[in-house]
PDB file of N, CA and C in Angstrom:
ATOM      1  N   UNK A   1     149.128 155.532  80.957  1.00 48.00           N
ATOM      2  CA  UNK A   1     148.387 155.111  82.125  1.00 48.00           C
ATOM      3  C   UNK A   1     149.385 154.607  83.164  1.00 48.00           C
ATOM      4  N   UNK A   2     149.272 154.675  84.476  1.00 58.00           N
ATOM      5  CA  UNK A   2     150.182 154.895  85.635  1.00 58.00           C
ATOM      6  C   UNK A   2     149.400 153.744  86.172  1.00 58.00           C
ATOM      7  N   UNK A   3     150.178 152.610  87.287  1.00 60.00           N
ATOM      8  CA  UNK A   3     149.724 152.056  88.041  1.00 60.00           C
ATOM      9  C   UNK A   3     150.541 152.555  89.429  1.00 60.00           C
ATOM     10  N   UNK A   4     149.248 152.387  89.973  1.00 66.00           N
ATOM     11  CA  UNK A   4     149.720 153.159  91.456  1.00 66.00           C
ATOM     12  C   UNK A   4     149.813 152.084  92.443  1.00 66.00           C
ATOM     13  N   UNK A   5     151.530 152.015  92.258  1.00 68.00           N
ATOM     14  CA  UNK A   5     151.788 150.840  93.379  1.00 68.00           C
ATOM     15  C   UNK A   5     151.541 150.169  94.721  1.00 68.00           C
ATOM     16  N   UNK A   6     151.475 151.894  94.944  1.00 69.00           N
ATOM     17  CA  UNK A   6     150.520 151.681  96.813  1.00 69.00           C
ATOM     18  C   UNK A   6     149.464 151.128  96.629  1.00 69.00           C
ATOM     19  N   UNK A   7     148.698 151.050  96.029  1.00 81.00           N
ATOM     20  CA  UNK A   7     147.604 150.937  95.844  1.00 81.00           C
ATOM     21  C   UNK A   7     147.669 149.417  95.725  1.00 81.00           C
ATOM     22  N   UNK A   8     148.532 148.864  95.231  1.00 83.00           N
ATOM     23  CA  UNK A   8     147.991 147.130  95.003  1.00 83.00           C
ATOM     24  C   UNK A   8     148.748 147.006  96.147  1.00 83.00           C
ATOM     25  N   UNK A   9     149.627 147.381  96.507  1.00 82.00           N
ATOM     26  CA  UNK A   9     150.732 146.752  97.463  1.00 82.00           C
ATOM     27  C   UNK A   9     149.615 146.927  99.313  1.00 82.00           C
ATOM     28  N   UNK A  10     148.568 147.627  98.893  1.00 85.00           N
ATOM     29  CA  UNK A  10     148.008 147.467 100.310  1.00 85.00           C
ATOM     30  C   UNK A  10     146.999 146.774  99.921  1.00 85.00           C
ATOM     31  N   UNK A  11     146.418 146.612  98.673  1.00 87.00           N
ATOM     32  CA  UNK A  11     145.010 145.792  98.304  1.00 87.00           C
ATOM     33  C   UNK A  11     145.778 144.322  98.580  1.00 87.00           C
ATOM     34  N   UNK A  12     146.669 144.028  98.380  1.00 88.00           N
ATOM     35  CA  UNK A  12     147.311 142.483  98.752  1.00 88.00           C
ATOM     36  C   UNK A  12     147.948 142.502  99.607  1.00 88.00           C
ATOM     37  N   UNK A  13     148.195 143.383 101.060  1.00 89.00           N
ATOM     38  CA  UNK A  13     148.395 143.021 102.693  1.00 89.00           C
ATOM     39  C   UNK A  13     147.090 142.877 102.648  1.00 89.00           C
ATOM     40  N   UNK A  14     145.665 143.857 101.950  1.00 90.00           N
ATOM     41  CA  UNK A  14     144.193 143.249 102.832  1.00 90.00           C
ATOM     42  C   UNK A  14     143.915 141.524 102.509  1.00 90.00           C
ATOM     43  N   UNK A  15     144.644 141.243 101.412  1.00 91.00           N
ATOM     44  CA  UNK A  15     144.101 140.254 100.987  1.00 91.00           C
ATOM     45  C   UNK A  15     144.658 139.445 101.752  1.00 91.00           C
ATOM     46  N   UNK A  16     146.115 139.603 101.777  1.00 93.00           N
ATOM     47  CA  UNK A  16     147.092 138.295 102.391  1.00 93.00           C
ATOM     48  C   UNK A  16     146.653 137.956 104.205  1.00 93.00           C
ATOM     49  N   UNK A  17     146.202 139.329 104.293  1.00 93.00           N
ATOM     50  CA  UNK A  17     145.656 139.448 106.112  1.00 93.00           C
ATOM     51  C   UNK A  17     144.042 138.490 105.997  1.00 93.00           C
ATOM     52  N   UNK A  18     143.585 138.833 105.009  1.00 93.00           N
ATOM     53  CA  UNK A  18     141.867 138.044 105.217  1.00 93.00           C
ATOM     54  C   UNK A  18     142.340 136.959 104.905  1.00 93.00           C
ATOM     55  N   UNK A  19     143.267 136.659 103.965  1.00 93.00           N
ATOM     56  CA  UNK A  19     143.647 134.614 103.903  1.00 93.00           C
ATOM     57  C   UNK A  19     144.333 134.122 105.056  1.00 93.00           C
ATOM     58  N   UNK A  20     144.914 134.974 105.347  1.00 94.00           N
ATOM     59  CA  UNK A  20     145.626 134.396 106.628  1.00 94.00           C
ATOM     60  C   UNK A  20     144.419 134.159 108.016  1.00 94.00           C
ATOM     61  N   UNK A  21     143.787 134.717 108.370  1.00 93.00           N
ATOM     62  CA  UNK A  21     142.492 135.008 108.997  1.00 93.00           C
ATOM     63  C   UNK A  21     141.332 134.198 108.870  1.00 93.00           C
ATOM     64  N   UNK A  22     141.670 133.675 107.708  1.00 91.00           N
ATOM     65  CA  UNK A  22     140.473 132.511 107.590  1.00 91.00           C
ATOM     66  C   UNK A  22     141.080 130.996 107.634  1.00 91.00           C
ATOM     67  N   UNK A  23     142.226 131.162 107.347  1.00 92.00           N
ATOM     68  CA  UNK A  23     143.671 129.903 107.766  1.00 92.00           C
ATOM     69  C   UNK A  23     143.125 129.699 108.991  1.00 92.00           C
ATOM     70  N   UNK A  24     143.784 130.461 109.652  1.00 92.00           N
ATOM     71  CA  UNK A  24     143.885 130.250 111.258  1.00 92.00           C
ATOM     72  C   UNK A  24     142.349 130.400 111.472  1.00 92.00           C
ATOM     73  N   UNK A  25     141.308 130.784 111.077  1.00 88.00           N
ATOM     74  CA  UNK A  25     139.918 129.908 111.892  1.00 88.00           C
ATOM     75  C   UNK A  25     139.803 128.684 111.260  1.00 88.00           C
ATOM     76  N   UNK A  26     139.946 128.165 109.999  1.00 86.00           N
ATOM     77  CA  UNK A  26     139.813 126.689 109.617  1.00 86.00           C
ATOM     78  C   UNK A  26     140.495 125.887 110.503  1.00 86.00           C
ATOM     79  N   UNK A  27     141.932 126.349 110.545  1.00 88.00           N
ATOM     80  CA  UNK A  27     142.928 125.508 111.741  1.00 88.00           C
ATOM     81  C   UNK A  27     142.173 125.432 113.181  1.00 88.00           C
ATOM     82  N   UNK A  28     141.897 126.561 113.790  1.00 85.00           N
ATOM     83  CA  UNK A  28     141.257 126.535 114.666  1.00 85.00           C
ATOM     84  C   UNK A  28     139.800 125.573 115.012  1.00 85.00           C
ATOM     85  N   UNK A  29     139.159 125.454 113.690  1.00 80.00           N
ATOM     86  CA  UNK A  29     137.928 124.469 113.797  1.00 80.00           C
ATOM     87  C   UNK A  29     138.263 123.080 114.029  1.00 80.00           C
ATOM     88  N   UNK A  30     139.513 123.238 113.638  1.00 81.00           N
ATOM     89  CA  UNK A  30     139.864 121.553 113.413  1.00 81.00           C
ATOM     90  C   UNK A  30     140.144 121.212 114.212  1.00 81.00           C
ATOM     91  N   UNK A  31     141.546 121.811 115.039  1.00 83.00           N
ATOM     92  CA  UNK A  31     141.942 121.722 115.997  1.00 83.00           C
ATOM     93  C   UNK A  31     140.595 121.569 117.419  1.00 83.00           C
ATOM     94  N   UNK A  32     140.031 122.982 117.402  1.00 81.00           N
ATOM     95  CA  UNK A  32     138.522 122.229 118.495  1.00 81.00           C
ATOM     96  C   UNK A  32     137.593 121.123 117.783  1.00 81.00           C
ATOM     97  N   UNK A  33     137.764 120.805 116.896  1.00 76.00           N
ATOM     98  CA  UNK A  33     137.029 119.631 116.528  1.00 76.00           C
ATOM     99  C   UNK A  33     135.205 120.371 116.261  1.00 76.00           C
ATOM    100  N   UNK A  34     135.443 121.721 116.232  1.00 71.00           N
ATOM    101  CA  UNK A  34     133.920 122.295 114.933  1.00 71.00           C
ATOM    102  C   UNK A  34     133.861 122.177 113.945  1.00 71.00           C
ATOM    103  N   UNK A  35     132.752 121.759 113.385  1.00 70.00           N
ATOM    104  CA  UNK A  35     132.726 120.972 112.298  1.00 70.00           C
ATOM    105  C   UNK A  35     131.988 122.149 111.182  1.00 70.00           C
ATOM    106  N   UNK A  36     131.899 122.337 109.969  1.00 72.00           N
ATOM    107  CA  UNK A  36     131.571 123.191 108.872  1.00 72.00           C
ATOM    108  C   UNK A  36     130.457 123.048 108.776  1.00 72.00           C
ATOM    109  N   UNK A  37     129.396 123.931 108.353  1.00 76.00           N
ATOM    110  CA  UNK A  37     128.376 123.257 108.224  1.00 76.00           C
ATOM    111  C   UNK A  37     127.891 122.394 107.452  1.00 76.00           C
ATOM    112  N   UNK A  38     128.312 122.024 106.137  1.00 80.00           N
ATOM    113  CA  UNK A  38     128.123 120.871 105.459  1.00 80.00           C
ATOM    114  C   UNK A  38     128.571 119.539 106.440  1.00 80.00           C
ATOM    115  N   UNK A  39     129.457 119.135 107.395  1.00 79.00           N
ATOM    116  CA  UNK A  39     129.683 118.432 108.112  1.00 79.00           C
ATOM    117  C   UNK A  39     128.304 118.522 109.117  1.00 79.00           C
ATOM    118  N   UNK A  40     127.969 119.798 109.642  1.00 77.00           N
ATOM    119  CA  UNK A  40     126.941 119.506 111.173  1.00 77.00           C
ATOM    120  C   UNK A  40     124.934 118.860 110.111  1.00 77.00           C
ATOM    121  N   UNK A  41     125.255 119.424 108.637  1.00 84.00           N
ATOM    122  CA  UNK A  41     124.277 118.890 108.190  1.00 84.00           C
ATOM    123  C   UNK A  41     124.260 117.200 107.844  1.00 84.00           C
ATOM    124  N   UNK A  42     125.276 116.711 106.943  1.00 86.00           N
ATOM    125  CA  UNK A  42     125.748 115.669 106.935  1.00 86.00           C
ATOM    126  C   UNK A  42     125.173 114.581 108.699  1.00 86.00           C
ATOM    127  N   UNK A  43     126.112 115.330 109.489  1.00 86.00           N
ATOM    128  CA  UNK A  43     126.007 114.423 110.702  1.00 86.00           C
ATOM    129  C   UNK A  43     124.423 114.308 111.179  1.00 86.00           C
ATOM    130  N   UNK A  44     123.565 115.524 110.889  1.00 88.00           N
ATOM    131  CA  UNK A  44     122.077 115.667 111.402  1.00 88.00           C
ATOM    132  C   UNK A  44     121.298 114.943 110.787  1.00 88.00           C
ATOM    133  N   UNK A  45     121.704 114.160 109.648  1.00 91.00           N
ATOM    134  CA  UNK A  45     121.010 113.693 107.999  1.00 91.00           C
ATOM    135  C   UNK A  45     121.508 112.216 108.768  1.00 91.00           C
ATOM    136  N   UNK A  46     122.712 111.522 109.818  1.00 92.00           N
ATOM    137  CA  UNK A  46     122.538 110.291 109.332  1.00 92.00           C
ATOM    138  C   UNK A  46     122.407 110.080 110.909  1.00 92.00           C
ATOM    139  N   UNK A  47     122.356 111.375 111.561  1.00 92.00           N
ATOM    140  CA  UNK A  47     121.251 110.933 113.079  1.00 92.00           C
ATOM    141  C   UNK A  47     119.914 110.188 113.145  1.00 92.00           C
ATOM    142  N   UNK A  48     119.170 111.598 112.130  1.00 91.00           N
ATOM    143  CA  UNK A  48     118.227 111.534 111.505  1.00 91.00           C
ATOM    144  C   UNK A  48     117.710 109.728 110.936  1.00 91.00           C
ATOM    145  N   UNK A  49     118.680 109.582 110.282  1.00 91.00           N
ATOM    146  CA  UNK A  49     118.361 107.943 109.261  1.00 91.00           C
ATOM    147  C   UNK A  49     118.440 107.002 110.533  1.00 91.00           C
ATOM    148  N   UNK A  50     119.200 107.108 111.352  1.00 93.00           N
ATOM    149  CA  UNK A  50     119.752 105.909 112.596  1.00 93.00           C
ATOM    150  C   UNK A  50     117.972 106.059 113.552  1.00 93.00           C
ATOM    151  N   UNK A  51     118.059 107.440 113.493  1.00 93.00           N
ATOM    152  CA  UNK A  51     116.556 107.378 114.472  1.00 93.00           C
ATOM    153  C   UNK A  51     115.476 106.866 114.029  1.00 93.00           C
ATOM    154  N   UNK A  52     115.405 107.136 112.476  1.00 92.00           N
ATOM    155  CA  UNK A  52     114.621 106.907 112.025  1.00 92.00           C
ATOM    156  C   UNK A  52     114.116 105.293 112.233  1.00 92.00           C
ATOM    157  N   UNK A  53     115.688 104.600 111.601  1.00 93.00           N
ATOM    158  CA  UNK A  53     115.704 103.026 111.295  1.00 93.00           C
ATOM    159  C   UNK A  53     115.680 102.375 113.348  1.00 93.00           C
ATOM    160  N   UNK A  54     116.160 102.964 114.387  1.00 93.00           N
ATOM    161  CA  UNK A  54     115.469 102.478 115.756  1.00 93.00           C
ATOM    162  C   UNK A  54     114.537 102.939 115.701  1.00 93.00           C
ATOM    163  N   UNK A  55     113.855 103.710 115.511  1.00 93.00           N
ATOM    164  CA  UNK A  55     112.427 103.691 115.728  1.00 93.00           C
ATOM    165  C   UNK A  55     111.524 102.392 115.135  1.00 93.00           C
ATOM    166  N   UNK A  56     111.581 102.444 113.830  1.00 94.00           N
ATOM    167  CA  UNK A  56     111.096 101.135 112.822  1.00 94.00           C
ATOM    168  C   UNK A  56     111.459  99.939 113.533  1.00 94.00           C
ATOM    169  N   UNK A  57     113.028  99.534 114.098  1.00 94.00           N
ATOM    170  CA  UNK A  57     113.302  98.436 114.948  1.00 94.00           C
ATOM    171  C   UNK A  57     112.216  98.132 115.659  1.00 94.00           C
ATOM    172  N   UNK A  58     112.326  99.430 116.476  1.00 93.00           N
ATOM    173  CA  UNK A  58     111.603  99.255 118.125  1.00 93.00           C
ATOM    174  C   UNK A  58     110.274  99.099 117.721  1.00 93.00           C
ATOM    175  N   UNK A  59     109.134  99.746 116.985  1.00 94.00           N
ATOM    176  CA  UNK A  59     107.502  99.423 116.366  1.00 94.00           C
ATOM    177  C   UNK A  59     107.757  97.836 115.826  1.00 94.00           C
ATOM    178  N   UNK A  60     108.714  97.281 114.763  1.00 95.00           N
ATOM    179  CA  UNK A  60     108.267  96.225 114.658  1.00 95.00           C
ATOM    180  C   UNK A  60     108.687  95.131 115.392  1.00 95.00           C
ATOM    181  N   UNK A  61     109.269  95.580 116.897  1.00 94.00           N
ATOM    182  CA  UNK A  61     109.596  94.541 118.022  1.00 94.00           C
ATOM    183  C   UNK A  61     108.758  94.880 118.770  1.00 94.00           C
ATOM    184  N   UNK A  62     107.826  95.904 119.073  1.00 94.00           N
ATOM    185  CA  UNK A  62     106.653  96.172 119.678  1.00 94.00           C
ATOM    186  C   UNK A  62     105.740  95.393 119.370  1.00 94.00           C
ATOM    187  N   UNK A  63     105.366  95.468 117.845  1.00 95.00           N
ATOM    188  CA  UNK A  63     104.508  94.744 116.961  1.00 95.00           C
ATOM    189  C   UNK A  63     104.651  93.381 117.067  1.00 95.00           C
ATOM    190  N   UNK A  64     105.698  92.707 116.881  1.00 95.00           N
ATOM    191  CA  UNK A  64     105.792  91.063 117.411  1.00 95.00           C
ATOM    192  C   UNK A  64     105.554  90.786 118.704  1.00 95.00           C
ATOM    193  N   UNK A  65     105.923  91.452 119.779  1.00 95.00           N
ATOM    194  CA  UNK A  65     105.294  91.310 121.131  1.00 95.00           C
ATOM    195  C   UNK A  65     103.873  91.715 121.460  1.00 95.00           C
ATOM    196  N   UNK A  66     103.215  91.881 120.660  1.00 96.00           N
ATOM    197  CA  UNK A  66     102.034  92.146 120.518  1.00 96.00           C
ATOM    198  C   UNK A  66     101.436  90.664 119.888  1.00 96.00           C
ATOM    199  N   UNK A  67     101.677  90.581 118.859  1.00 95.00           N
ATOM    200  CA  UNK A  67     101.296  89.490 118.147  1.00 95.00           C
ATOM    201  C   UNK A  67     101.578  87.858 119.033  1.00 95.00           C
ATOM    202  N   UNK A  68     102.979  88.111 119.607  1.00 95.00           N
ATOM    203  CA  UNK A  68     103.292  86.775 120.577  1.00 95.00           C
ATOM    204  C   UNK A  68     102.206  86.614 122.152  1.00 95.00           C
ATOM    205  N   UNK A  69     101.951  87.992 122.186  1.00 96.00           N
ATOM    206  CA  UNK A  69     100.555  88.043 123.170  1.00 96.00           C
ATOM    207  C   UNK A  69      99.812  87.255 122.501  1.00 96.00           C
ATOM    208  N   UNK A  70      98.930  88.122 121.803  1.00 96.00           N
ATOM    209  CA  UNK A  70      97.764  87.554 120.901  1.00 96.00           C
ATOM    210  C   UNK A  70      97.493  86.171 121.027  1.00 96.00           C
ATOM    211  N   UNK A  71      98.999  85.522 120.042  1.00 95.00           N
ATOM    212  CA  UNK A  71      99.267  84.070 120.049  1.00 95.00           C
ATOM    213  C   UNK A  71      98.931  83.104 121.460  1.00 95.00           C
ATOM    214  N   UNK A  72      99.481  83.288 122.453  1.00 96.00           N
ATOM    215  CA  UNK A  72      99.816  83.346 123.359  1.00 96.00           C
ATOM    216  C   UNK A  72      98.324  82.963 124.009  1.00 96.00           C
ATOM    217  N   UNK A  73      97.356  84.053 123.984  1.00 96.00           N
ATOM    218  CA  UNK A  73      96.071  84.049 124.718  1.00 96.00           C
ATOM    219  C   UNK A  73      94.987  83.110 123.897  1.00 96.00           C
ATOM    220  N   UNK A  74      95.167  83.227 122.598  1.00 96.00           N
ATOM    221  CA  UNK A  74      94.655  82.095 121.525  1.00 96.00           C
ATOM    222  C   UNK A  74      94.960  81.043 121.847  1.00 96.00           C
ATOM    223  N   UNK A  75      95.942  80.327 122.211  1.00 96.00           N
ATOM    224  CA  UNK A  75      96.521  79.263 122.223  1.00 96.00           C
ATOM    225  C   UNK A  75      95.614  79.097 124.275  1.00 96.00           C
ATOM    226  N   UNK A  76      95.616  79.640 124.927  1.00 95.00           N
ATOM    227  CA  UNK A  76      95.397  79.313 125.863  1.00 95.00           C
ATOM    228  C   UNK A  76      93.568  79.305 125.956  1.00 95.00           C
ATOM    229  N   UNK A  77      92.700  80.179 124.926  1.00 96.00           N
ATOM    230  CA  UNK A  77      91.603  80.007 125.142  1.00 96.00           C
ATOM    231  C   UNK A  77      91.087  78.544 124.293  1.00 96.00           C
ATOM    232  N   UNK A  78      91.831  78.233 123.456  1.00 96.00           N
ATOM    233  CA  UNK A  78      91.696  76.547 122.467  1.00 96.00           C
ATOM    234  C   UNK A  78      91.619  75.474 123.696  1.00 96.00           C
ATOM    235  N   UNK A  79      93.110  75.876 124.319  1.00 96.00           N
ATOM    236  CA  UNK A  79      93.253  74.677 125.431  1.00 96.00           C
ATOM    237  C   UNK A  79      91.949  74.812 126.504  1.00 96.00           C
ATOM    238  N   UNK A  80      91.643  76.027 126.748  1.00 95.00           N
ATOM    239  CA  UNK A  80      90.379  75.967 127.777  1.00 95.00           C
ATOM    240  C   UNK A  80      89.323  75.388 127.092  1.00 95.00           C
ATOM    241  N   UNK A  81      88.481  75.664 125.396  1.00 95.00           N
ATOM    242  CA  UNK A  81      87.587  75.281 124.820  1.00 95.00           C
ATOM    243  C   UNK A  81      88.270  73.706 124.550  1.00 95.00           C
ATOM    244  N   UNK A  82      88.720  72.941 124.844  1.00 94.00           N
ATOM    245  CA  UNK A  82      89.456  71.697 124.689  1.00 94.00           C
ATOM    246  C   UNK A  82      88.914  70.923 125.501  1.00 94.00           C
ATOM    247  N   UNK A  83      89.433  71.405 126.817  1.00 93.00           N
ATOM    248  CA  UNK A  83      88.967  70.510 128.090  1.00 93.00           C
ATOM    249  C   UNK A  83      87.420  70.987 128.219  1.00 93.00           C
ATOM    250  N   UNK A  84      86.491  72.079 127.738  1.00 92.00           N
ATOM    251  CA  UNK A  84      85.528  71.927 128.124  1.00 92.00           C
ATOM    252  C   UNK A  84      85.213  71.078 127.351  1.00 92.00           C
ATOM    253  N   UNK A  85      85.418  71.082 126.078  1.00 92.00           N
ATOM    254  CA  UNK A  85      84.461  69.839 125.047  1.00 92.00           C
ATOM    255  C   UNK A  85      84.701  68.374 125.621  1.00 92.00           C
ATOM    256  N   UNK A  86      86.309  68.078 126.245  1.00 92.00           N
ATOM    257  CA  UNK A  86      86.465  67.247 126.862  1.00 92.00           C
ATOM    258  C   UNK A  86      85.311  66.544 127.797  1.00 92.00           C
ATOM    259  N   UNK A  87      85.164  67.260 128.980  1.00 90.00           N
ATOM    260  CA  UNK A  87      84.316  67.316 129.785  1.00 90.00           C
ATOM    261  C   UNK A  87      82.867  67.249 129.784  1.00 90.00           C
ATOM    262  N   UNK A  88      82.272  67.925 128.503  1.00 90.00           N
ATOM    263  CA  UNK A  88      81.427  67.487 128.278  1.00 90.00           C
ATOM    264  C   UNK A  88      81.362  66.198 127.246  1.00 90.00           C
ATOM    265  N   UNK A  89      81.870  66.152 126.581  1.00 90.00           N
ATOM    266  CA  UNK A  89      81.751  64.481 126.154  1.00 90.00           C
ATOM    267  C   UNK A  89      81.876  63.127 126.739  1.00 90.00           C
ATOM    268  N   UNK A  90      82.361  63.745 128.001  1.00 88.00           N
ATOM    269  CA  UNK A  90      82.820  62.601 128.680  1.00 88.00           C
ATOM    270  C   UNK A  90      81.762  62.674 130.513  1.00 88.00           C
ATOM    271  N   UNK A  91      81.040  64.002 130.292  1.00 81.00           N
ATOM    272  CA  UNK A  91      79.700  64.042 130.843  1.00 81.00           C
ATOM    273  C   UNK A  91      80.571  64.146 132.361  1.00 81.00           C
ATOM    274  N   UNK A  92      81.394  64.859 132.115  1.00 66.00           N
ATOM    275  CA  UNK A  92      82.179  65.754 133.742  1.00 66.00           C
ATOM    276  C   UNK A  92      81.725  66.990 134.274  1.00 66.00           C
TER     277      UNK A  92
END
């Protein structure tokens, strides 16, 4: 059985040319700063969590300014039912 030298000796320029070829686009990603896609998923996953967790911020600082209303108008209808009982007990 014969091995036919041409034959590997160009199957490994295709090879050494496609490694080299994918070198220089990895280098190239890096260098422009594109990211792989396990990186653009990664980064979308802890956008994702940050938006998530301001959103939750912002509803439960919505939610307390809501409630400090509330408070707020309670506390001012007591003081009005206050002075009326006032007033009438004291026949004003």
């Amino acid at each position: 059985m014969r091995i036919d030298s041409d034959n590997l000796l160009l199957d490994f320029l295709r090879w050494a040319w496609v490694s080299l070829i994918v070198v220089i686009a990895h280098i190239y990603r890096k260098l422009m700063g594109l990211e792989t896609r396990d990186e653009v998923l990664a980064t979308m996953q802890a956008n994702f969590v940050t938006q998530r967790k301001e959103d939750q911020e912002r509803h439960t600082a919505e939610r307390e300014e809501m409630l400090n209303k509330v408070d707020r108008h309670h506390e001012l209808q007591m003081r009005k039912l206050e002075k009326l009982e006032y007033r009438i007990k004291n026949g004003k």
